[in-house]
């Protein structure tokens, strides 16, 4: 019994929604795409650097671009950052090096972790998600079908920054509003160059 064989067995029960834990190989990708083509809502994860990277990853697994264009609806990338403790976070102006590191104006207010009884002297309380959402509209569908590269897809997906934010922009906003620290934002921004993010 393989994962793909189990997935095929599930499909024989004719479910409306299918949740595939992770698409790792070509066979699972093909089954997920074929299920989507036959009217099932398929939800899954793929390890990529960002939301647009999911398109490239599925292409690399052998899914034809025209099939991706027909079946993809929404891609969401996510990261978790530690949330600053609201009781003890400390505001301070960003120096030139820090501001340049995450792309904010020098002198902007940022917050540092301190530590208190409320947060067990860690400076943080829980975590919060950073999200990057890409809707597959008609233009994006045409770009995917035409085998456009990641640069073109990203340019279209984030052309209107009021409607769509990248992980980096969201991390920057969280730093400036005191939700998290520069260190946490930099950790996430650097992870965009690594292949182990969940999408």
Tab-separated table of C-alpha atoms in Angstrom:
chain	number	residue	atom	x	y	z
A	1	UNK	CA	0.000	0.000	0.000
A	2	UNK	CA	1.542	3.275	-1.111
A	3	UNK	CA	0.396	6.826	-0.445
A	4	UNK	CA	-0.749	7.209	-4.061
A	5	UNK	CA	-2.640	3.888	-3.916
A	6	UNK	CA	-4.379	5.010	-0.717
A	7	UNK	CA	-5.335	8.293	-2.367
A	8	UNK	CA	-6.834	6.434	-5.324
A	9	UNK	CA	-8.845	4.251	-2.929
A	10	UNK	CA	-10.207	7.374	-1.239
A	11	UNK	CA	-11.213	8.812	-4.620
A	12	UNK	CA	-13.370	5.740	-5.294
A	13	UNK	CA	-15.597	6.897	-2.416
A	14	UNK	CA	-16.331	10.067	-4.455
A	15	UNK	CA	-15.638	12.714	-1.751
A	16	UNK	CA	-16.410	16.378	-2.404
A	17	UNK	CA	-13.293	17.633	-0.602
A	18	UNK	CA	-9.883	15.945	-0.516
A	19	UNK	CA	-7.099	16.975	1.865
A	20	UNK	CA	-3.683	15.745	0.759
A	21	UNK	CA	-1.214	16.316	3.589
A	22	UNK	CA	1.672	17.097	1.271
A	23	UNK	CA	2.439	16.757	-2.424
A	24	UNK	CA	5.958	15.274	-2.541
A	25	UNK	CA	6.176	13.390	-5.809
A	26	UNK	CA	4.923	13.346	-9.389
A	27	UNK	CA	2.374	10.581	-8.814
A	28	UNK	CA	0.669	12.379	-5.921
A	29	UNK	CA	0.733	15.659	-7.873
A	30	UNK	CA	-0.917	14.010	-10.888
A	31	UNK	CA	-3.641	12.412	-8.747
A	32	UNK	CA	-4.335	15.741	-6.987
A	33	UNK	CA	-4.579	17.591	-10.318
A	34	UNK	CA	-6.792	14.923	-11.904
A	35	UNK	CA	-9.078	14.997	-8.835
A	36	UNK	CA	-9.345	18.763	-9.145
A	37	UNK	CA	-10.202	18.474	-12.840
A	38	UNK	CA	-13.110	16.161	-12.022
A	39	UNK	CA	-14.740	18.661	-9.676
A	40	UNK	CA	-13.214	17.839	-6.279
A	41	UNK	CA	-11.946	20.585	-3.992
A	42	UNK	CA	-8.338	19.575	-3.296
A	43	UNK	CA	-6.416	21.159	-0.400
A	44	UNK	CA	-2.731	20.399	0.060
A	45	UNK	CA	0.728	21.663	1.018
A	46	UNK	CA	3.938	21.915	-0.992
A	47	UNK	CA	7.388	22.856	0.318
A	48	UNK	CA	8.464	26.034	-1.496
A	49	UNK	CA	10.131	29.384	-0.812
A	50	UNK	CA	6.965	31.463	-1.328
A	51	UNK	CA	3.483	31.293	-2.814
A	52	UNK	CA	4.552	31.648	-6.458
A	53	UNK	CA	7.179	28.954	-5.905
A	54	UNK	CA	4.333	26.414	-5.655
A	55	UNK	CA	3.689	26.819	-9.393
A	56	UNK	CA	7.336	26.123	-10.227
A	57	UNK	CA	7.493	23.180	-7.821
A	58	UNK	CA	4.432	21.522	-9.359
A	59	UNK	CA	5.850	22.080	-12.849
A	60	UNK	CA	9.091	20.425	-11.729
A	61	UNK	CA	7.055	17.429	-10.575
A	62	UNK	CA	5.799	17.020	-14.123
A	63	UNK	CA	2.384	18.710	-13.956
A	64	UNK	CA	1.672	20.325	-17.328
A	65	UNK	CA	1.309	24.139	-17.216
A	66	UNK	CA	-2.125	24.029	-18.881
A	67	UNK	CA	-3.348	21.650	-16.144
A	68	UNK	CA	-2.019	23.953	-13.420
A	69	UNK	CA	-3.729	26.908	-15.069
A	70	UNK	CA	-7.028	24.999	-15.068
A	71	UNK	CA	-6.893	23.677	-11.519
A	72	UNK	CA	-5.175	26.229	-9.249
A	73	UNK	CA	-7.452	28.714	-7.481
A	74	UNK	CA	-5.539	30.181	-4.506
A	75	UNK	CA	-2.015	29.736	-3.135
A	76	UNK	CA	-1.173	30.761	0.434
A	77	UNK	CA	2.343	30.851	1.909
A	78	UNK	CA	2.767	31.050	5.664
A	79	UNK	CA	5.462	31.533	8.301
A	80	UNK	CA	5.284	31.809	12.084
A	81	UNK	CA	7.050	34.537	14.070
A	82	UNK	CA	7.189	35.007	17.827
A	83	UNK	CA	4.816	37.695	19.112
A	84	UNK	CA	6.260	40.365	21.401
A	85	UNK	CA	4.922	40.508	24.959
A	86	UNK	CA	2.668	43.618	25.082
A	87	UNK	CA	3.449	44.161	28.770
A	88	UNK	CA	7.194	44.672	28.453
A	89	UNK	CA	8.102	45.395	24.803
A	90	UNK	CA	10.367	48.422	24.564
A	91	UNK	CA	10.100	51.018	21.750
A	92	UNK	CA	13.237	52.537	20.268
A	93	UNK	CA	14.220	54.290	17.036
A	94	UNK	CA	15.744	52.096	14.332
A	95	UNK	CA	19.380	52.887	13.591
A	96	UNK	CA	20.669	53.014	10.003
A	97	UNK	CA	21.916	49.406	9.937
A	98	UNK	CA	18.696	47.962	11.370
A	99	UNK	CA	16.519	50.068	9.070
A	100	UNK	CA	18.495	48.942	6.016
A	101	UNK	CA	18.303	45.310	7.127
A	102	UNK	CA	14.528	45.113	6.735
A	103	UNK	CA	13.882	48.117	4.487
A	104	UNK	CA	12.228	50.671	6.769
A	105	UNK	CA	13.062	54.393	7.158
A	106	UNK	CA	15.852	55.221	9.582
A	107	UNK	CA	14.426	56.482	12.885
A	108	UNK	CA	11.216	54.448	12.562
A	109	UNK	CA	9.936	53.113	15.869
A	110	UNK	CA	10.727	49.437	16.393
A	111	UNK	CA	10.285	47.308	19.495
A	112	UNK	CA	12.673	45.101	21.454
A	113	UNK	CA	11.930	42.099	23.672
A	114	UNK	CA	12.597	42.771	27.379
A	115	UNK	CA	11.121	40.073	29.607
A	116	UNK	CA	8.724	40.262	32.551
A	117	UNK	CA	6.592	38.034	34.780
A	118	UNK	CA	3.785	37.955	32.173
A	119	UNK	CA	6.034	36.321	29.562
A	120	UNK	CA	8.300	34.277	31.858
A	121	UNK	CA	11.142	36.700	31.112
A	122	UNK	CA	11.303	35.649	27.470
A	123	UNK	CA	9.977	38.890	25.970
A	124	UNK	CA	7.542	36.938	23.803
A	125	UNK	CA	4.020	35.563	24.174
A	126	UNK	CA	2.925	33.020	21.589
A	127	UNK	CA	3.287	33.211	17.837
A	128	UNK	CA	1.537	34.904	14.960
A	129	UNK	CA	1.339	33.973	11.294
A	130	UNK	CA	2.677	35.865	8.314
A	131	UNK	CA	0.718	35.119	5.160
A	132	UNK	CA	1.159	35.695	1.461
A	133	UNK	CA	-1.892	35.019	-0.695
A	134	UNK	CA	-1.969	34.743	-4.485
A	135	UNK	CA	-5.311	34.565	-6.266
A	136	UNK	CA	-5.255	32.857	-9.647
A	137	UNK	CA	-7.156	35.316	-11.835
A	138	UNK	CA	-7.573	35.106	-15.611
A	139	UNK	CA	-4.301	36.915	-16.351
A	140	UNK	CA	-2.382	34.684	-13.945
A	141	UNK	CA	-4.016	31.642	-15.548
A	142	UNK	CA	-2.740	32.730	-18.971
A	143	UNK	CA	0.763	33.356	-17.593
A	144	UNK	CA	0.881	29.895	-15.990
A	145	UNK	CA	-0.393	28.225	-19.178
A	146	UNK	CA	2.265	30.104	-21.182
A	147	UNK	CA	4.951	28.736	-18.816
A	148	UNK	CA	5.909	32.228	-17.575
A	149	UNK	CA	8.815	32.380	-15.122
A	150	UNK	CA	8.537	33.223	-11.413
A	151	UNK	CA	9.511	36.861	-11.973
A	152	UNK	CA	6.558	37.476	-14.312
A	153	UNK	CA	4.141	35.610	-12.056
A	154	UNK	CA	5.320	37.536	-8.970
A	155	UNK	CA	5.093	40.886	-10.775
A	156	UNK	CA	1.466	40.197	-11.669
A	157	UNK	CA	0.492	38.692	-8.292
A	158	UNK	CA	1.791	41.656	-6.273
A	159	UNK	CA	1.225	44.537	-8.681
A	160	UNK	CA	-1.429	45.963	-6.336
A	161	UNK	CA	0.216	46.018	-2.906
A	162	UNK	CA	-2.974	47.221	-1.218
A	163	UNK	CA	-4.695	43.964	-2.181
A	164	UNK	CA	-1.728	41.586	-1.916
A	165	UNK	CA	1.287	41.630	0.425
A	166	UNK	CA	4.447	39.533	0.267
A	167	UNK	CA	5.833	37.755	3.333
A	168	UNK	CA	8.608	40.359	3.539
A	169	UNK	CA	6.173	43.282	3.469
A	170	UNK	CA	3.979	41.677	6.124
A	171	UNK	CA	7.019	41.016	8.348
A	172	UNK	CA	8.080	44.652	7.938
A	173	UNK	CA	4.577	45.842	8.939
A	174	UNK	CA	4.630	43.615	12.045
A	175	UNK	CA	7.971	45.118	13.120
A	176	UNK	CA	6.721	48.691	12.744
A	177	UNK	CA	3.488	48.021	14.627
A	178	UNK	CA	5.259	46.292	17.523
A	179	UNK	CA	3.888	42.818	16.869
A	180	UNK	CA	7.336	41.235	16.500
A	181	UNK	CA	11.035	42.107	16.509
A	182	UNK	CA	13.526	42.868	13.762
A	183	UNK	CA	15.333	39.612	14.547
A	184	UNK	CA	12.182	37.566	13.949
A	185	UNK	CA	11.428	39.448	10.721
A	186	UNK	CA	14.963	38.902	9.415
A	187	UNK	CA	14.740	35.187	10.228
A	188	UNK	CA	11.584	34.903	8.123
A	189	UNK	CA	12.891	37.072	5.281
A	190	UNK	CA	16.036	34.948	5.059
A	191	UNK	CA	13.916	31.780	5.011
A	192	UNK	CA	12.490	32.929	1.693
A	193	UNK	CA	15.773	31.723	0.231
A	194	UNK	CA	15.362	28.258	1.782
A	195	UNK	CA	13.267	25.360	0.455
A	196	UNK	CA	11.508	24.319	3.659
A	197	UNK	CA	8.515	26.622	3.973
A	198	UNK	CA	4.949	25.252	3.948
A	199	UNK	CA	2.659	26.503	1.220
